[in-house]
mmCIF file of C-alpha atoms in Angstrom:
data_model
loop_
_atom_site.group_PDB
_atom_site.id
_atom_site.type_symbol
_atom_site.label_atom_id
_atom_site.label_comp_id
_atom_site.label_asym_id
_atom_site.label_seq_id
_atom_site.Cartn_x
_atom_site.Cartn_y
_atom_site.Cartn_z
ATOM 1 C CA MET A 569 16.528 -14.851 -14.933
ATOM 2 C CA PHE A 570 16.836 -13.335 -11.476
ATOM 3 C CA GLU A 571 19.794 -13.732 -9.185
ATOM 4 C CA GLN A 572 19.298 -16.043 -6.245
ATOM 5 C CA PRO A 573 18.142 -15.583 -3.591
ATOM 6 C CA LEU A 574 15.121 -13.744 -4.995
ATOM 7 C CA THR A 575 14.472 -10.205 -3.773
ATOM 8 C CA GLY A 576 10.879 -9.300 -3.013
ATOM 9 C CA LEU A 577 9.172 -5.913 -2.784
ATOM 10 C CA VAL A 578 6.375 -5.551 -0.225
ATOM 11 C CA LEU A 579 4.152 -2.463 -0.502
ATOM 12 C CA SER A 580 1.636 -1.903 2.281
ATOM 13 C CA GLY A 581 -1.742 -0.176 2.112
ATOM 14 C CA GLY A 582 -2.817 3.274 3.135
ATOM 15 C CA GLY A 583 -4.860 5.100 0.503
ATOM 16 C CA ALA A 584 -3.247 8.417 -0.395
ATOM 17 C CA ARG A 585 -0.373 7.600 1.955
ATOM 18 C CA ALA A 586 0.963 5.247 -0.739
ATOM 19 C CA ALA A 587 2.522 8.290 -2.414
ATOM 20 C CA TYR A 588 5.339 7.820 0.098
ATOM 21 C CA GLN A 589 6.194 4.454 -1.472
ATOM 22 C CA VAL A 590 6.656 6.057 -4.868
ATOM 23 C CA GLY A 591 9.081 8.606 -3.412
ATOM 24 C CA VAL A 592 11.130 5.712 -2.004
ATOM 25 C CA LEU A 593 11.134 3.947 -5.383
ATOM 26 C CA GLN A 594 12.168 7.140 -7.148
ATOM 27 C CA ALA A 595 15.191 7.463 -4.854
ATOM 28 C CA LEU A 596 16.082 3.783 -5.378
ATOM 29 C CA VAL A 597 16.144 4.296 -9.139
ATOM 30 C CA GLN A 598 18.365 7.345 -8.801
ATOM 31 C CA LEU A 599 20.755 5.648 -6.371
ATOM 32 C CA ARG A 600 21.112 2.657 -8.670
ATOM 33 C CA ARG A 601 21.776 4.827 -11.718
ATOM 34 C CA ARG A 602 24.552 6.697 -9.904
ATOM 35 C CA ALA A 603 26.078 3.553 -8.389
ATOM 36 C CA LEU A 604 26.093 1.541 -11.617
ATOM 37 C CA GLU A 605 26.828 4.434 -13.952
ATOM 38 C CA PRO A 606 30.446 3.407 -14.720
ATOM 39 C CA THR A 607 29.392 0.029 -16.179
ATOM 40 C CA GLY A 608 25.695 0.521 -16.873
ATOM 41 C CA GLU A 609 25.151 -3.167 -16.121
ATOM 42 C CA GLY A 610 21.690 -3.783 -14.684
ATOM 43 C CA ALA A 611 21.101 -0.043 -14.360
ATOM 44 C CA SER A 612 17.467 -0.199 -15.487
ATOM 45 C CA SER A 613 16.407 -3.820 -14.987
ATOM 46 C CA ASN A 614 13.747 -4.860 -12.492
ATOM 47 C CA PRO A 615 15.509 -5.627 -9.172
ATOM 48 C CA PHE A 616 12.464 -7.393 -7.680
ATOM 49 C CA GLY A 617 11.645 -10.934 -8.760
ATOM 50 C CA VAL A 618 8.614 -10.962 -6.472
ATOM 51 C CA ILE A 619 6.309 -7.951 -6.072
ATOM 52 C CA CYS A 620 3.487 -7.948 -3.514
ATOM 53 C CA GLY A 621 1.039 -5.186 -2.707
ATOM 54 C CA THR A 622 -1.934 -4.446 -0.515
ATOM 55 C CA SER A 623 -4.631 -1.801 -0.986
ATOM 56 C CA ALA A 624 -3.142 1.261 -2.715
ATOM 57 C CA GLY A 625 0.173 -0.581 -2.504
ATOM 58 C CA ALA A 626 -1.373 -3.260 -4.741
ATOM 59 C CA ILE A 627 -1.951 -0.621 -7.416
ATOM 60 C CA ASN A 628 1.662 0.576 -7.203
ATOM 61 C CA ALA A 629 2.895 -3.029 -7.168
ATOM 62 C CA THR A 630 0.890 -4.073 -10.224
ATOM 63 C CA ALA A 631 1.928 -0.977 -12.173
ATOM 64 C CA LEU A 632 5.567 -1.898 -11.508
ATOM 65 C CA ALA A 633 4.942 -5.527 -12.462
ATOM 66 C CA CYS A 634 3.319 -4.525 -15.760
ATOM 67 C CA GLY A 635 6.381 -2.426 -16.570
ATOM 68 C CA ALA A 636 8.995 -4.850 -15.252
ATOM 69 C CA ASP A 637 10.881 -4.741 -18.574
ATOM 70 C CA ARG A 638 11.204 -0.954 -18.211
ATOM 71 C CA PHE A 639 11.365 -0.622 -14.441
ATOM 72 C CA ASP A 640 12.795 2.888 -14.263
ATOM 73 C CA ALA A 641 10.166 4.181 -16.699
ATOM 74 C CA ALA A 642 7.433 2.449 -14.708
ATOM 75 C CA VAL A 643 8.592 4.271 -11.576
ATOM 76 C CA ASP A 644 8.666 7.553 -13.504
ATOM 77 C CA ASP A 645 5.066 6.934 -14.610
ATOM 78 C CA LEU A 646 4.009 6.423 -10.992
ATOM 79 C CA VAL A 647 5.811 9.608 -9.947
ATOM 80 C CA THR A 648 3.972 11.549 -12.646
ATOM 81 C CA VAL A 649 0.574 10.273 -11.513
ATOM 82 C CA TRP A 650 1.134 10.711 -7.779
ATOM 83 C CA SER A 651 2.694 14.152 -8.108
ATOM 84 C CA GLY A 652 -0.266 15.449 -10.112
ATOM 85 C CA PHE A 653 -3.108 13.785 -8.224
ATOM 86 C CA SER A 654 -6.540 15.231 -7.682
ATOM 87 C CA ALA A 655 -9.266 13.530 -5.668
ATOM 88 C CA ASP A 656 -11.649 13.349 -8.610
ATOM 89 C CA GLN A 657 -9.287 10.845 -10.244
ATOM 90 C CA VAL A 658 -10.117 8.407 -7.431
ATOM 91 C CA TYR A 659 -13.626 9.223 -6.227
ATOM 92 C CA ARG A 660 -16.560 11.481 -7.059
ATOM 93 C CA ALA A 661 -15.683 14.773 -5.378
ATOM 94 C CA ASP A 662 -18.443 16.887 -6.913
ATOM 95 C CA SER A 663 -21.559 17.902 -4.988
ATOM 96 C CA VAL A 664 -23.860 15.467 -6.796
ATOM 97 C CA GLY A 665 -21.501 12.529 -6.308
ATOM 98 C CA VAL A 666 -20.976 13.286 -2.621
ATOM 99 C CA VAL A 667 -24.705 13.695 -1.989
ATOM 100 C CA ARG A 668 -25.489 10.380 -3.680
ATOM 101 C CA THR A 669 -23.048 8.439 -1.482
ATOM 102 C CA GLY A 670 -21.656 10.191 1.589
ATOM 103 C CA ALA A 671 -24.649 12.366 2.444
ATOM 104 C CA ARG A 672 -27.002 9.401 2.197
ATOM 105 C CA TRP A 673 -24.608 7.261 4.219
ATOM 106 C CA LEU A 674 -24.426 9.810 7.042
ATOM 107 C CA THR A 675 -28.201 10.195 6.922
ATOM 108 C CA MET A 676 -28.536 6.444 7.374
ATOM 109 C CA LEU A 677 -26.419 6.733 10.529
ATOM 110 C CA SER A 678 -28.896 9.189 12.025
ATOM 111 C CA ILE A 679 -32.569 9.072 11.025
ATOM 112 C CA GLY A 680 -32.102 7.449 7.639
ATOM 113 C CA TRP A 681 -33.316 4.057 8.807
ATOM 114 C CA ILE A 682 -36.843 5.482 8.920
ATOM 115 C CA ILE A 683 -36.606 6.680 5.328
ATOM 116 C CA ALA A 684 -34.857 3.501 4.222
ATOM 117 C CA ARG A 685 -37.785 1.343 5.319
ATOM 118 C CA TRP A 686 -39.973 3.101 2.788
ATOM 119 C CA ARG A 687 -37.598 4.207 0.071
ATOM 120 C CA ARG A 688 -35.082 1.339 0.184
ATOM 121 C CA ILE A 689 -32.109 3.722 0.333
ATOM 122 C CA ARG A 690 -29.039 1.522 0.573
ATOM 123 C CA PRO A 691 -25.840 3.525 0.125
ATOM 124 C CA ARG A 692 -22.836 1.220 -0.100
ATOM 125 C CA SER A 693 -20.028 3.533 0.937
ATOM 126 C CA LEU A 694 -19.024 7.004 2.030
ATOM 127 C CA LEU A 695 -17.539 7.814 -1.384
ATOM 128 C CA ASP A 696 -18.091 6.664 -4.966
ATOM 129 C CA ASN A 697 -14.757 5.458 -6.381
ATOM 130 C CA SER A 698 -15.985 4.829 -9.930
ATOM 131 C CA PRO A 699 -13.356 7.249 -11.395
ATOM 132 C CA LEU A 700 -10.607 4.961 -10.047
ATOM 133 C CA ALA A 701 -11.382 2.306 -12.667
ATOM 134 C CA GLY A 702 -10.559 4.755 -15.454
ATOM 135 C CA LEU A 703 -7.305 5.776 -13.776
ATOM 136 C CA LEU A 704 -6.257 2.135 -13.358
ATOM 137 C CA GLN A 705 -6.889 1.370 -17.010
ATOM 138 C CA ARG A 706 -4.445 4.136 -17.934
ATOM 139 C CA LEU A 707 -1.877 3.500 -15.196
ATOM 140 C CA VAL A 708 -1.812 -0.311 -15.045
ATOM 141 C CA PRO A 709 -1.544 -2.009 -18.474
ATOM 142 C CA LEU A 710 -2.589 -5.455 -17.258
ATOM 143 C CA GLU A 711 -2.421 -6.891 -20.766
ATOM 144 C CA ARG A 712 1.401 -6.714 -20.488
ATOM 145 C CA LEU A 713 1.660 -9.069 -17.497
ATOM 146 C CA PRO A 714 1.829 -12.374 -19.449
ATOM 147 C CA ALA A 715 4.760 -11.027 -21.472
ATOM 148 C CA MET A 716 6.557 -9.961 -18.282
ATOM 149 C CA PHE A 717 6.387 -13.513 -16.957
ATOM 150 C CA ALA A 718 7.224 -15.125 -20.288
ATOM 151 C CA GLY A 719 10.192 -12.832 -20.854
ATOM 152 C CA GLY A 720 11.737 -13.532 -17.454
ATOM 153 C CA TYR A 721 11.266 -9.958 -16.247
ATOM 154 C CA LEU A 722 9.132 -11.025 -13.278
ATOM 155 C CA HIS A 723 8.838 -14.176 -11.185
ATOM 156 C CA ALA A 724 5.603 -13.515 -9.281
ATOM 157 C CA LEU A 725 3.025 -10.844 -8.461
ATOM 158 C CA ALA A 726 0.555 -10.935 -5.572
ATOM 159 C CA VAL A 727 -2.262 -8.645 -4.455
ATOM 160 C CA THR A 728 -4.375 -9.197 -1.367
ATOM 161 C CA ALA A 729 -8.044 -8.692 -0.570
ATOM 162 C CA SER A 730 -10.390 -9.603 2.269
ATOM 163 C CA SER A 731 -13.582 -11.565 1.660
ATOM 164 C CA TYR A 732 -16.706 -10.142 3.258
ATOM 165 C CA SER A 733 -18.479 -13.312 2.144
ATOM 166 C CA SER A 734 -16.254 -15.905 3.864
ATOM 167 C CA GLY A 735 -14.293 -13.777 6.340
ATOM 168 C CA GLU A 736 -11.006 -15.084 4.917
ATOM 169 C CA HIS A 737 -7.995 -13.111 3.761
ATOM 170 C CA PHE A 738 -7.025 -13.872 0.161
ATOM 171 C CA THR A 739 -3.733 -13.586 -1.681
ATOM 172 C CA PHE A 740 -4.351 -13.591 -5.425
ATOM 173 C CA TYR A 741 -1.124 -14.345 -7.263
ATOM 174 C CA ASP A 742 0.255 -14.966 -10.728
ATOM 175 C CA SER A 743 3.694 -16.347 -11.531
ATOM 176 C CA ALA A 744 6.082 -17.289 -14.318
ATOM 177 C CA VAL A 745 6.059 -20.944 -13.252
ATOM 178 C CA PRO A 746 3.344 -22.786 -11.300
ATOM 179 C CA ILE A 747 3.579 -22.248 -7.534
ATOM 180 C CA GLU A 748 1.609 -24.497 -5.216
ATOM 181 C CA PRO A 749 -1.047 -22.483 -3.325
ATOM 182 C CA TRP A 750 -0.823 -22.357 0.448
ATOM 183 C CA GLN A 751 -3.469 -22.086 3.118
ATOM 184 C CA ARG A 752 -3.251 -21.013 6.727
ATOM 185 C CA SER A 753 -5.849 -20.200 9.354
ATOM 186 C CA SER A 754 -8.266 -17.711 7.702
ATOM 187 C CA ARG A 755 -5.698 -17.121 4.944
ATOM 188 C CA VAL A 756 -6.073 -18.467 1.413
ATOM 189 C CA ALA A 757 -3.753 -18.238 -1.593
ATOM 190 C CA ALA A 758 -5.413 -18.346 -5.000
ATOM 191 C CA PRO A 759 -3.539 -18.586 -8.318
ATOM 192 C CA SER A 760 -5.259 -16.026 -10.543
ATOM 193 C CA THR A 761 -4.962 -13.847 -13.576
ATOM 194 C CA ILE A 762 -4.753 -10.468 -11.884
ATOM 195 C CA GLY A 763 -7.401 -8.127 -13.232
ATOM 196 C CA LEU A 764 -8.898 -4.709 -12.635
ATOM 197 C CA SER A 765 -11.442 -6.147 -10.191
ATOM 198 C CA HIS A 766 -8.644 -7.480 -7.967
ATOM 199 C CA LEU A 767 -7.131 -4.000 -7.688
ATOM 200 C CA LEU A 768 -10.496 -2.383 -6.967
ATOM 201 C CA ALA A 769 -11.173 -4.986 -4.277
ATOM 202 C CA SER A 770 -7.734 -4.702 -2.670
ATOM 203 C CA SER A 771 -8.023 -0.900 -2.446
ATOM 204 C CA ALA A 772 -11.646 -0.770 -1.236
ATOM 205 C CA ILE A 773 -11.079 0.958 2.121
ATOM 206 C CA PRO A 774 -13.815 -0.301 4.484
ATOM 207 C CA PHE A 775 -16.849 2.005 4.744
ATOM 208 C CA VAL A 776 -15.130 4.567 2.489
ATOM 209 C CA PHE A 777 -15.186 2.731 -0.871
ATOM 210 C CA PRO A 778 -17.611 0.031 -2.066
ATOM 211 C CA ALA A 779 -16.681 -3.660 -2.057
ATOM 212 C CA ALA A 780 -15.851 -5.384 -5.362
ATOM 213 C CA ASN A 781 -17.185 -8.690 -6.618
ATOM 214 C CA LEU A 782 -14.594 -11.391 -7.357
ATOM 215 C CA SER A 783 -14.833 -15.025 -8.397
ATOM 216 C CA HIS A 784 -12.850 -17.820 -6.755
ATOM 217 C CA ALA A 785 -13.202 -21.564 -7.185
ATOM 218 C CA GLY A 786 -16.311 -21.089 -9.285
ATOM 219 C CA GLN A 787 -18.055 -18.910 -6.711
ATOM 220 C CA SER A 788 -18.388 -15.140 -6.572
ATOM 221 C CA GLY A 789 -18.141 -13.056 -3.422
ATOM 222 C CA TRP A 790 -17.687 -9.528 -2.153
ATOM 223 C CA PHE A 791 -14.190 -8.385 -1.269
ATOM 224 C CA GLY A 792 -12.740 -5.329 0.420
ATOM 225 C CA ASP A 793 -9.398 -3.823 1.361
ATOM 226 C CA GLY A 794 -6.551 -6.316 1.596
ATOM 227 C CA SER A 795 -5.241 -4.787 4.813
ATOM 228 C CA MET A 796 -8.219 -6.139 6.749
ATOM 229 C CA ARG A 797 -7.428 -9.384 8.573
ATOM 230 C CA GLN A 798 -3.940 -9.361 7.085
ATOM 231 C CA THR A 799 -2.165 -10.987 9.993
ATOM 232 C CA ALA A 800 1.028 -11.812 8.061
ATOM 233 C CA PRO A 801 1.771 -9.151 5.409
ATOM 234 C CA LEU A 802 5.216 -10.613 4.607
ATOM 235 C CA SER A 803 3.942 -14.147 4.081
ATOM 236 C CA PRO A 804 2.936 -13.907 0.380
ATOM 237 C CA ALA A 805 6.398 -12.727 -0.717
ATOM 238 C CA ILE A 806 8.048 -15.544 1.228
ATOM 239 C CA HIS A 807 5.701 -18.215 -0.135
ATOM 240 C CA LEU A 808 6.371 -16.936 -3.646
ATOM 241 C CA GLY A 809 10.094 -17.536 -3.227
ATOM 242 C CA ALA A 810 11.592 -14.271 -1.949
ATOM 243 C CA ARG A 811 14.388 -14.606 0.596
ATOM 244 C CA ARG A 812 15.327 -10.954 0.732
ATOM 245 C CA LEU A 813 12.678 -8.279 1.279
ATOM 246 C CA LEU A 814 12.446 -4.562 0.740
ATOM 247 C CA ILE A 815 9.449 -3.501 2.830
ATOM 248 C CA ILE A 816 8.029 -0.022 2.316
ATOM 249 C CA GLY A 817 5.485 1.083 4.901
ATOM 250 C CA ALA A 818 3.032 3.954 4.758
ATOM 251 C CA GLY A 819 3.197 4.967 8.405
ATOM 252 C CA ARG A 820 5.733 5.249 11.192
ATOM 253 C CA MET A 821 6.689 1.842 12.551
ATOM 254 C CA ASN A 822 7.368 3.306 15.989
ATOM 255 C CA GLU A 823 6.188 6.499 17.638
ATOM 256 C CA PRO A 824 8.623 8.445 19.851
ATOM 257 C CA ALA A 825 8.656 7.211 23.427
ATOM 258 C CA GLY A 826 6.407 9.129 25.776
ATOM 259 C CA ARG A 827 4.386 10.784 23.014
ATOM 260 C CA VAL A 828 1.058 11.924 24.473
ATOM 261 C CA MET A 829 -1.623 13.514 22.330
ATOM 262 C CA PRO A 830 -3.994 15.756 24.312
ATOM 263 C CA LEU A 831 -7.655 14.893 23.739
ATOM 264 C CA PRO A 832 -9.722 17.058 26.093
ATOM 265 C CA ASP A 833 -13.074 16.297 24.458
ATOM 266 C CA TYR A 834 -14.767 13.047 23.612
ATOM 267 C CA PRO A 835 -13.223 11.669 20.365
ATOM 268 C CA THR A 836 -15.120 12.450 17.180
ATOM 269 C CA LEU A 837 -16.202 9.801 14.720
ATOM 270 C CA ALA A 838 -13.310 10.905 12.485
ATOM 271 C CA GLN A 839 -10.773 10.419 15.284
ATOM 272 C CA ILE A 840 -12.123 6.965 16.060
ATOM 273 C CA ALA A 841 -12.150 6.098 12.355
ATOM 274 C CA GLY A 842 -8.554 7.317 11.977
ATOM 275 C CA HIS A 843 -7.480 5.143 14.894
ATOM 276 C CA ALA A 844 -9.254 2.166 13.334
ATOM 277 C CA MET A 845 -7.562 2.842 9.995
ATOM 278 C CA SER A 846 -4.152 2.805 11.678
ATOM 279 C CA SER A 847 -4.984 -0.561 13.230
ATOM 280 C CA ILE A 848 -5.981 -1.935 9.826
ATOM 281 C CA PHE A 849 -3.171 -0.490 7.729
ATOM 282 C CA LEU A 850 -0.170 -0.168 10.046
ATOM 283 C CA ASP A 851 -0.242 -2.457 13.060
ATOM 284 C CA ALA A 852 -0.154 -5.847 11.284
ATOM 285 C CA LEU A 853 2.913 -4.875 9.245
ATOM 286 C CA ALA A 854 4.824 -3.672 12.306
ATOM 287 C CA VAL A 855 3.956 -6.873 14.189
ATOM 288 C CA ASP A 856 5.011 -9.101 11.282
ATOM 289 C CA ILE A 857 8.326 -7.273 10.889
ATOM 290 C CA GLU A 858 9.014 -7.761 14.591
ATOM 291 C CA ARG A 859 8.097 -11.446 14.248
ATOM 292 C CA MET A 860 10.541 -11.793 11.350
ATOM 293 C CA ARG A 861 13.339 -10.144 13.325
ATOM 294 C CA ARG A 862 12.650 -12.337 16.333
ATOM 295 C CA ILE A 863 12.825 -15.492 14.185
ATOM 296 C CA ASN A 864 16.060 -14.261 12.600
ATOM 297 C CA ARG A 865 17.601 -13.741 16.051
ATOM 298 C CA THR A 866 16.550 -17.227 17.114
ATOM 299 C CA LEU A 867 17.916 -18.840 13.938
ATOM 300 C CA ALA A 868 21.234 -17.049 14.438
ATOM 301 C CA LEU A 869 21.682 -19.022 17.655
ATOM 302 C CA LEU A 870 21.383 -22.402 15.919
ATOM 303 C CA PRO A 871 24.434 -24.395 14.804
ATOM 304 C CA ALA A 872 24.919 -24.499 11.028
ATOM 305 C CA SER A 873 24.128 -28.232 10.906
ATOM 306 C CA VAL A 874 20.786 -27.714 12.668
ATOM 307 C CA LEU A 875 19.919 -24.676 10.573
ATOM 308 C CA ALA A 876 20.545 -26.634 7.367
ATOM 309 C CA ASP A 877 17.854 -29.140 8.355
ATOM 310 C CA SER A 878 15.346 -26.510 9.474
ATOM 311 C CA ALA A 879 12.389 -25.481 7.327
ATOM 312 C CA LEU A 880 12.863 -21.927 8.621
ATOM 313 C CA LYS A 881 15.535 -19.818 6.964
ATOM 314 C CA PRO A 882 16.752 -16.354 7.968
ATOM 315 C CA LEU A 883 15.419 -13.468 5.896
ATOM 316 C CA GLU A 884 17.413 -10.416 4.932
ATOM 317 C CA ALA A 885 15.176 -7.385 5.028
ATOM 318 C CA LEU A 886 15.368 -3.633 4.611
ATOM 319 C CA VAL A 887 12.440 -1.657 6.026
ATOM 320 C CA ILE A 888 11.812 1.924 4.931
ATOM 321 C CA SER A 889 8.949 3.841 6.519
ATOM 322 C CA PRO A 890 8.111 7.514 7.075
ATOM 323 C CA SER A 891 10.328 9.442 9.460
ATOM 324 C CA GLN A 892 7.455 11.872 10.104
ATOM 325 C CA ARG A 893 3.847 11.341 11.128
ATOM 326 C CA LEU A 894 1.737 11.444 7.974
ATOM 327 C CA ASP A 895 -1.219 12.573 10.094
ATOM 328 C CA ASP A 896 0.693 15.764 10.880
ATOM 329 C CA ILE A 897 1.485 16.331 7.206
ATOM 330 C CA ALA A 898 -2.171 15.769 6.303
ATOM 331 C CA SER A 899 -3.241 18.352 8.876
ATOM 332 C CA ARG A 900 -1.477 21.027 6.809
ATOM 333 C CA HIS A 901 -3.379 20.077 3.657
ATOM 334 C CA LEU A 902 -6.998 19.600 4.745
ATOM 335 C CA GLY A 903 -7.893 22.712 2.774
ATOM 336 C CA SER A 904 -6.753 20.982 -0.423
ATOM 337 C CA LEU A 905 -9.738 18.641 -0.318
ATOM 338 C CA PRO A 906 -12.605 19.597 -2.657
ATOM 339 C CA GLY A 907 -15.320 21.672 -0.978
ATOM 340 C CA PRO A 908 -18.051 18.987 -1.082
ATOM 341 C CA VAL A 909 -15.693 16.428 0.451
ATOM 342 C CA ARG A 910 -14.608 18.870 3.182
ATOM 343 C CA ALA A 911 -18.263 19.498 3.986
ATOM 344 C CA LEU A 912 -18.930 15.753 4.143
ATOM 345 C CA LEU A 913 -15.956 15.039 6.395
ATOM 346 C CA ARG A 914 -16.829 18.006 8.590
ATOM 347 C CA GLY A 915 -19.941 16.047 9.504
ATOM 348 C CA VAL A 916 -17.808 13.322 11.097
ATOM 349 C CA GLY A 917 -15.383 15.695 12.826
ATOM 350 C CA VAL A 918 -12.669 16.582 10.283
ATOM 351 C CA GLY A 919 -11.742 20.252 10.292
ATOM 352 C CA GLY A 920 -9.313 22.975 11.233
ATOM 353 C CA SER A 921 -5.728 23.114 10.041
ATOM 354 C CA GLY A 922 -2.212 22.703 11.355
ATOM 355 C CA VAL A 923 -1.986 22.270 15.118
ATOM 356 C CA ASP A 924 -5.735 22.916 15.402
ATOM 357 C CA ALA A 925 -6.652 20.206 12.872
ATOM 358 C CA ARG A 926 -9.114 17.504 13.875
ATOM 359 C CA GLY A 927 -9.521 14.136 12.198
ATOM 360 C CA SER A 928 -6.366 14.451 10.079
ATOM 361 C CA ALA A 929 -5.610 10.749 10.562
ATOM 362 C CA LEU A 930 -8.750 9.823 8.630
ATOM 363 C CA ALA A 931 -8.117 12.536 6.029
ATOM 364 C CA SER A 932 -4.561 11.289 5.462
ATOM 365 C CA TYR A 933 -5.995 8.249 3.646
ATOM 366 C CA LEU A 934 -8.318 10.306 1.421
ATOM 367 C CA LEU A 935 -6.121 13.294 0.515
ATOM 368 C CA PHE A 936 -5.500 12.393 -3.118
ATOM 369 C CA GLU A 937 -4.455 15.969 -3.805
ATOM 370 C CA ALA A 938 -1.134 17.097 -5.274
ATOM 371 C CA PRO A 939 0.054 19.358 -2.401
ATOM 372 C CA TYR A 940 -0.191 16.416 0.015
ATOM 373 C CA THR A 941 1.035 13.630 -2.286
ATOM 374 C CA GLN A 942 3.972 15.754 -3.445
ATOM 375 C CA GLU A 943 5.082 16.245 0.157
ATOM 376 C CA LEU A 944 4.869 12.480 0.747
ATOM 377 C CA LEU A 945 6.870 11.821 -2.422
ATOM 378 C CA ALA A 946 9.562 14.200 -1.190
ATOM 379 C CA LEU A 947 9.584 12.576 2.251
ATOM 380 C CA GLY A 948 9.958 9.071 0.804
ATOM 381 C CA HIS A 949 12.761 10.329 -1.432
ATOM 382 C CA ALA A 950 14.575 12.044 1.446
ATOM 383 C CA ASP A 951 14.158 9.121 3.866
ATOM 384 C CA THR A 952 15.695 6.758 1.321
ATOM 385 C CA LEU A 953 18.632 9.005 0.503
ATOM 386 C CA ALA A 954 19.297 9.370 4.229
ATOM 387 C CA ARG A 955 19.866 5.598 4.271
ATOM 388 C CA ARG A 956 21.704 5.360 0.967
ATOM 389 C CA HIS A 957 24.535 3.219 2.309
ATOM 390 C CA GLU A 958 22.080 0.663 3.720
ATOM 391 C CA VAL A 959 20.274 0.610 0.377
ATOM 392 C CA LEU A 960 23.436 0.136 -1.663
ATOM 393 C CA GLN A 961 24.651 -2.600 0.664
ATOM 394 C CA PHE A 962 21.294 -4.402 0.602
ATOM 395 C CA PHE A 963 21.186 -4.507 -3.198
ATOM 396 C CA GLY A 964 24.930 -4.820 -3.738
ATOM 397 C CA TRP A 965 24.951 -1.876 -6.100
ATOM 398 C CA GLY A 966 28.313 -0.390 -7.007
ATOM 399 C CA ALA A 967 30.476 -1.775 -4.188
ATOM 400 C CA ALA A 968 33.383 0.389 -5.279
ATOM 401 C CA GLN A 969 31.271 3.528 -5.054
ATOM 402 C CA ARG A 970 29.587 2.845 -1.702
ATOM 403 C CA THR A 971 31.829 5.150 0.245
ATOM 404 C CA ALA A 972 31.385 8.063 -2.133
ATOM 405 C CA VAL A 973 27.955 8.185 -3.732
ATOM 406 C CA PRO A 974 27.269 11.620 -5.273
ATOM 407 C CA ASP A 975 24.522 13.654 -3.660
ATOM 408 C CA ILE A 976 21.123 13.499 -5.305
ATOM 409 C CA PRO A 977 18.916 16.572 -4.899
ATOM 410 C CA ILE A 978 15.570 16.178 -3.188
ATOM 411 C CA PRO A 979 12.761 17.146 -5.597
#
């Protein structure tokens, strides 16, 4: 059984940016091992009773949930996958695959409508993510989930997806004990047996990857990335019983004041798409974190007697997000993309390198290549170690060692 109050893990979306989350988790495992080394008590158990994920974060979250009885090993497995990534593990990166999806899609945006009237060409997405299903079958042993709940290793798991059919945002969840579903404006919670289709739907980046078909309440519908219309990313973890949250973002929560990016020419389609992606994947999380902090400040002003009768309770939260702009990191690795994919993205304005790079924001979500993901892993690891004392205090790991935690090398 888990200690009360329950601690929840919230992993946001972001495509290839989710490598950062795994670097954070790797550092957490190492910090806990060092802090609890004298006793060994709880040194490898799952510290998160509730695990929630969105988009690529849903894949990381479910992999952790399926290995909740061997949490450290589950993190190691994720590190192995993310540090050795290649794009063809996620989407068709060969010339034939790109022509069948992306080239047709771009053609449809120009003169393709003329051809489509006669040939019924209906490309569904920019890229074909059929290889992802094979990767998920190896990385996420979903058949282990029932045992994780039954054995008391996990209290609840939630993944989110957005319904193209109804326009509602769905939280699909499974739990050790029945939890009453909740419903808010355009938000629906659905008790479910989490399957491969839920992960494919949650990670289906709009326009980039095809929607997935899911069934709910006896009806099937098309679903896409869970970051779309996700107005309250922290809500599922709270509804599932978490009162303490570790929130790992995949983008900077706040840009430096006065930052101005020169844009002398009209923005390319890639630049507009990158801006839209940031709105989908990053903005809602930052807003919800600010809302949580504002509520906490308000509750702190209430007398204890009034607070005891209130339905609202303060939340303890630790937020870890990149200390560097992932767009800038991506700009150094555009050349790592497979040639056919580079050629495809060049058509929407992605190109150059370093300070001369264009469209790196869009590419940062698609760069499932080891040079980029390894740098994000290292950044997540370093950012977490830089806040080691906050981490140890949040989890209550090794109180006696908090003032003198041995250094852990950055991989």
